[in-house]
PDB file of C-alpha atoms in Angstrom:
ATOM      1  CA  UNK A   1      15.741  17.851 -17.588  1.00  0.00           C
ATOM      2  CA  UNK A   2      11.996  18.168 -17.898  1.00  0.00           C
ATOM      3  CA  UNK A   3      10.067  16.951 -14.905  1.00  0.00           C
ATOM      4  CA  UNK A   4       7.222  14.479 -15.478  1.00  0.00           C
ATOM      5  CA  UNK A   5       4.180  14.733 -13.204  1.00  0.00           C
ATOM      6  CA  UNK A   6       2.689  11.361 -14.394  1.00  0.00           C
ATOM      7  CA  UNK A   7       5.686   9.307 -13.098  1.00  0.00           C
ATOM      8  CA  UNK A   8       5.470   7.821  -9.575  1.00  0.00           C
ATOM      9  CA  UNK A   9       7.894   6.035  -7.236  1.00  0.00           C
ATOM     10  CA  UNK A  10       7.330   3.772  -4.272  1.00  0.00           C
ATOM     11  CA  UNK A  11       9.765   4.973  -1.556  1.00  0.00           C
ATOM     12  CA  UNK A  12      10.422   3.480   1.861  1.00  0.00           C
ATOM     13  CA  UNK A  13       9.383   5.871   4.698  1.00  0.00           C
ATOM     14  CA  UNK A  14      12.865   6.202   6.174  1.00  0.00           C
ATOM     15  CA  UNK A  15      13.981   7.679   2.842  1.00  0.00           C
ATOM     16  CA  UNK A  16      11.582  10.550   3.058  1.00  0.00           C
ATOM     17  CA  UNK A  17      12.510  14.080   4.353  1.00  0.00           C
ATOM     18  CA  UNK A  18      11.173  15.267   7.627  1.00  0.00           C
ATOM     19  CA  UNK A  19       9.020  17.852   5.973  1.00  0.00           C
ATOM     20  CA  UNK A  20       7.375  15.193   3.800  1.00  0.00           C
ATOM     21  CA  UNK A  21       6.577  13.027   6.798  1.00  0.00           C
ATOM     22  CA  UNK A  22       5.129  15.986   8.663  1.00  0.00           C
ATOM     23  CA  UNK A  23       2.985  16.887   5.686  1.00  0.00           C
ATOM     24  CA  UNK A  24       1.520  13.324   5.662  1.00  0.00           C
ATOM     25  CA  UNK A  25       0.799  13.730   9.396  1.00  0.00           C
ATOM     26  CA  UNK A  26      -0.792  17.214   8.945  1.00  0.00           C
ATOM     27  CA  UNK A  27      -3.010  15.776   6.213  1.00  0.00           C
ATOM     28  CA  UNK A  28      -4.038  12.953   8.520  1.00  0.00           C
ATOM     29  CA  UNK A  29      -4.980  15.442  11.198  1.00  0.00           C
ATOM     30  CA  UNK A  30      -7.120  17.401   8.752  1.00  0.00           C
ATOM     31  CA  UNK A  31      -8.820  14.231   7.483  1.00  0.00           C
ATOM     32  CA  UNK A  32      -9.603  12.924  10.925  1.00  0.00           C
ATOM     33  CA  UNK A  33     -10.834  16.494  11.922  1.00  0.00           C
ATOM     34  CA  UNK A  34      -8.268  16.502  14.762  1.00  0.00           C
ATOM     35  CA  UNK A  35      -7.205  19.869  13.233  1.00  0.00           C
ATOM     36  CA  UNK A  36      -9.762  22.176  11.942  1.00  0.00           C
ATOM     37  CA  UNK A  37      -7.540  24.315   9.698  1.00  0.00           C
ATOM     38  CA  UNK A  38      -4.300  23.863   7.833  1.00  0.00           C
ATOM     39  CA  UNK A  39      -2.721  26.377  10.155  1.00  0.00           C
ATOM     40  CA  UNK A  40      -3.757  24.208  13.137  1.00  0.00           C
ATOM     41  CA  UNK A  41      -2.398  21.127  11.486  1.00  0.00           C
ATOM     42  CA  UNK A  42       1.007  22.530  10.544  1.00  0.00           C
ATOM     43  CA  UNK A  43       1.446  24.108  13.946  1.00  0.00           C
ATOM     44  CA  UNK A  44       0.684  20.756  15.655  1.00  0.00           C
ATOM     45  CA  UNK A  45       3.315  18.892  13.580  1.00  0.00           C
ATOM     46  CA  UNK A  46       5.775  21.858  13.671  1.00  0.00           C
ATOM     47  CA  UNK A  47       5.845  22.329   9.893  1.00  0.00           C
ATOM     48  CA  UNK A  48       5.811  25.557   7.858  1.00  0.00           C
ATOM     49  CA  UNK A  49       2.757  26.300   5.777  1.00  0.00           C
ATOM     50  CA  UNK A  50       4.980  26.741   2.660  1.00  0.00           C
ATOM     51  CA  UNK A  51       6.418  23.255   3.138  1.00  0.00           C
ATOM     52  CA  UNK A  52       2.912  21.850   3.617  1.00  0.00           C
ATOM     53  CA  UNK A  53       1.747  23.407   0.345  1.00  0.00           C
ATOM     54  CA  UNK A  54       4.854  22.296  -1.450  1.00  0.00           C
ATOM     55  CA  UNK A  55       4.204  18.601  -0.661  1.00  0.00           C
ATOM     56  CA  UNK A  56       0.464  18.257   0.005  1.00  0.00           C
ATOM     57  CA  UNK A  57      -0.504  17.223  -3.476  1.00  0.00           C
ATOM     58  CA  UNK A  58       2.512  14.960  -4.098  1.00  0.00           C
ATOM     59  CA  UNK A  59       2.745  12.612  -1.126  1.00  0.00           C
ATOM     60  CA  UNK A  60       0.234  10.119   0.078  1.00  0.00           C
ATOM     61  CA  UNK A  61       0.383   7.059   2.330  1.00  0.00           C
ATOM     62  CA  UNK A  62       0.605   3.860   0.266  1.00  0.00           C
ATOM     63  CA  UNK A  63      -2.720   2.489   1.439  1.00  0.00           C
ATOM     64  CA  UNK A  64      -4.624   5.594   0.201  1.00  0.00           C
ATOM     65  CA  UNK A  65      -3.175   5.083  -3.306  1.00  0.00           C
ATOM     66  CA  UNK A  66      -4.481   1.516  -3.575  1.00  0.00           C
ATOM     67  CA  UNK A  67      -7.890   1.976  -1.814  1.00  0.00           C
ATOM     68  CA  UNK A  68     -10.770   1.337  -4.107  1.00  0.00           C
ATOM     69  CA  UNK A  69      -8.553  -0.079  -6.752  1.00  0.00           C
ATOM     70  CA  UNK A  70      -7.727  -3.350  -8.339  1.00  0.00           C
ATOM     71  CA  UNK A  71      -4.320  -4.718  -7.420  1.00  0.00           C
ATOM     72  CA  UNK A  72      -2.415  -7.708  -8.769  1.00  0.00           C
ATOM     73  CA  UNK A  73      -0.184  -9.669  -6.499  1.00  0.00           C
ATOM     74  CA  UNK A  74       2.410 -12.265  -7.235  1.00  0.00           C
ATOM     75  CA  UNK A  75       2.779 -14.825  -4.343  1.00  0.00           C
ATOM     76  CA  UNK A  76       5.501 -17.506  -4.245  1.00  0.00           C
ATOM     77  CA  UNK A  77       3.935 -20.439  -2.405  1.00  0.00           C
ATOM     78  CA  UNK A  78       5.368 -23.670  -1.186  1.00  0.00           C
ATOM     79  CA  UNK A  79       3.402 -26.661  -2.346  1.00  0.00           C
ATOM     80  CA  UNK A  80       1.717 -27.638   0.931  1.00  0.00           C
ATOM     81  CA  UNK A  81      -1.762 -29.114   1.355  1.00  0.00           C
ATOM     82  CA  UNK A  82      -4.244 -26.339   2.211  1.00  0.00           C
ATOM     83  CA  UNK A  83      -1.786 -23.449   1.759  1.00  0.00           C
ATOM     84  CA  UNK A  84      -3.725 -21.839  -1.062  1.00  0.00           C
ATOM     85  CA  UNK A  85      -6.952 -22.217   0.878  1.00  0.00           C
ATOM     86  CA  UNK A  86      -5.512 -20.483   3.948  1.00  0.00           C
ATOM     87  CA  UNK A  87      -4.221 -17.659   1.729  1.00  0.00           C
ATOM     88  CA  UNK A  88      -7.604 -17.166   0.082  1.00  0.00           C
ATOM     89  CA  UNK A  89      -9.401 -17.292   3.399  1.00  0.00           C
ATOM     90  CA  UNK A  90      -7.186 -14.590   4.654  1.00  0.00           C
ATOM     91  CA  UNK A  91      -8.017 -12.419   1.696  1.00  0.00           C
ATOM     92  CA  UNK A  92     -11.740 -13.019   2.163  1.00  0.00           C
ATOM     93  CA  UNK A  93     -11.531 -12.124   5.839  1.00  0.00           C
ATOM     94  CA  UNK A  94     -10.306  -8.571   4.891  1.00  0.00           C
ATOM     95  CA  UNK A  95     -13.270  -8.056   2.588  1.00  0.00           C
ATOM     96  CA  UNK A  96     -11.219  -8.002  -0.625  1.00  0.00           C
ATOM     97  CA  UNK A  97     -12.912  -9.473  -3.685  1.00  0.00           C
ATOM     98  CA  UNK A  98     -10.868 -12.012  -5.725  1.00  0.00           C
ATOM     99  CA  UNK A  99     -11.283 -11.223  -9.357  1.00  0.00           C
ATOM    100  CA  UNK A 100      -8.787 -13.641 -10.886  1.00  0.00           C
ATOM    101  CA  UNK A 101      -6.418 -16.250  -9.651  1.00  0.00           C
ATOM    102  CA  UNK A 102      -3.856 -18.128 -11.678  1.00  0.00           C
ATOM    103  CA  UNK A 103      -1.459 -20.744 -10.303  1.00  0.00           C
ATOM    104  CA  UNK A 104       1.507 -22.345 -12.009  1.00  0.00           C
ATOM    105  CA  UNK A 105       2.014 -26.109 -11.734  1.00  0.00           C
ATOM    106  CA  UNK A 106       4.216 -26.656  -8.562  1.00  0.00           C
ATOM    107  CA  UNK A 107       7.794 -27.317  -9.630  1.00  0.00           C
ATOM    108  CA  UNK A 108      10.357 -28.366  -7.082  1.00  0.00           C
ATOM    109  CA  UNK A 109       7.842 -27.835  -4.416  1.00  0.00           C
ATOM    110  CA  UNK A 110       6.938 -24.273  -5.236  1.00  0.00           C
ATOM    111  CA  UNK A 111       4.171 -22.550  -7.258  1.00  0.00           C
ATOM    112  CA  UNK A 112       3.610 -18.942  -8.230  1.00  0.00           C
ATOM    113  CA  UNK A 113       0.137 -17.440  -7.671  1.00  0.00           C
ATOM    114  CA  UNK A 114      -1.009 -14.395  -9.528  1.00  0.00           C
ATOM    115  CA  UNK A 115      -3.942 -12.912  -7.655  1.00  0.00           C
ATOM    116  CA  UNK A 116      -6.004  -9.947  -8.713  1.00  0.00           C
ATOM    117  CA  UNK A 117      -8.230  -8.452  -6.019  1.00  0.00           C
ATOM    118  CA  UNK A 118     -10.580  -5.458  -5.685  1.00  0.00           C
ATOM    119  CA  UNK A 119      -9.815  -3.579  -2.518  1.00  0.00           C
ATOM    120  CA  UNK A 120     -12.817  -1.214  -2.253  1.00  0.00           C
ATOM    121  CA  UNK A 121     -14.620  -3.199   0.479  1.00  0.00           C
ATOM    122  CA  UNK A 122     -11.500  -4.075   2.479  1.00  0.00           C
ATOM    123  CA  UNK A 123     -11.761  -3.524   6.246  1.00  0.00           C
ATOM    124  CA  UNK A 124      -7.978  -3.137   6.556  1.00  0.00           C
ATOM    125  CA  UNK A 125      -5.366  -1.539   4.325  1.00  0.00           C
ATOM    126  CA  UNK A 126      -3.445  -3.379   1.673  1.00  0.00           C
ATOM    127  CA  UNK A 127      -0.104  -3.312   3.433  1.00  0.00           C
ATOM    128  CA  UNK A 128      -1.739  -5.023   6.417  1.00  0.00           C
ATOM    129  CA  UNK A 129      -2.971  -7.802   4.127  1.00  0.00           C
ATOM    130  CA  UNK A 130       0.504  -8.205   2.603  1.00  0.00           C
ATOM    131  CA  UNK A 131       2.076  -8.443   6.024  1.00  0.00           C
ATOM    132  CA  UNK A 132      -0.490 -11.108   7.024  1.00  0.00           C
ATOM    133  CA  UNK A 133       0.185 -13.063   3.837  1.00  0.00           C
ATOM    134  CA  UNK A 134       3.937 -12.966   4.481  1.00  0.00           C
ATOM    135  CA  UNK A 135       3.310 -14.521   7.908  1.00  0.00           C
ATOM    136  CA  UNK A 136       1.914 -17.696   6.444  1.00  0.00           C
ATOM    137  CA  UNK A 137       4.372 -20.607   6.693  1.00  0.00           C
ATOM    138  CA  UNK A 138       3.932 -21.599   3.050  1.00  0.00           C
ATOM    139  CA  UNK A 139       4.417 -18.062   1.644  1.00  0.00           C
ATOM    140  CA  UNK A 140       7.980 -17.297   0.492  1.00  0.00           C
ATOM    141  CA  UNK A 141       7.377 -13.833  -1.158  1.00  0.00           C
ATOM    142  CA  UNK A 142       4.519 -11.405  -1.866  1.00  0.00           C
ATOM    143  CA  UNK A 143       4.792  -8.563  -4.372  1.00  0.00           C
ATOM    144  CA  UNK A 144       2.385  -6.033  -5.839  1.00  0.00           C
ATOM    145  CA  UNK A 145       2.889  -6.228  -9.591  1.00  0.00           C
ATOM    146  CA  UNK A 146       0.233  -3.732 -10.641  1.00  0.00           C
ATOM    147  CA  UNK A 147      -2.697  -1.617  -9.637  1.00  0.00           C
ATOM    148  CA  UNK A 148      -5.379   0.370 -11.379  1.00  0.00           C
ATOM    149  CA  UNK A 149      -8.888   1.674 -11.121  1.00  0.00           C
TER     150      UNK A 149
END
């Protein structure tokens, strides 16, 4: 079977191998300048250099993949007065820029919102925003349905 380098998967952290997780940590140490060299970083996280080189170009934290991008979210929202306003205020507080917003007519007390935002100016990461959205009483479900440059 031929391997494709242009195909990506979203995988939950607990499904990753220990070497993959240590590679992400070593990369974080290098980016934050807590480690000056790759050797320092891999020694700190107790990872072999060969494992680091194997995974370094293929594994990234989710928030780095969607930084400076445009993402489209689908949000299932209960039809409550002010719920959309609270949701949009939350998006604005993170520094995200709303590009488009579409809302279905509420049927049986629920509406679907399709929200496209630009994340370049965000002060927090996208996963943090999604977690905050999910905490709103009126929000039933939040999903990323697409992302791009």
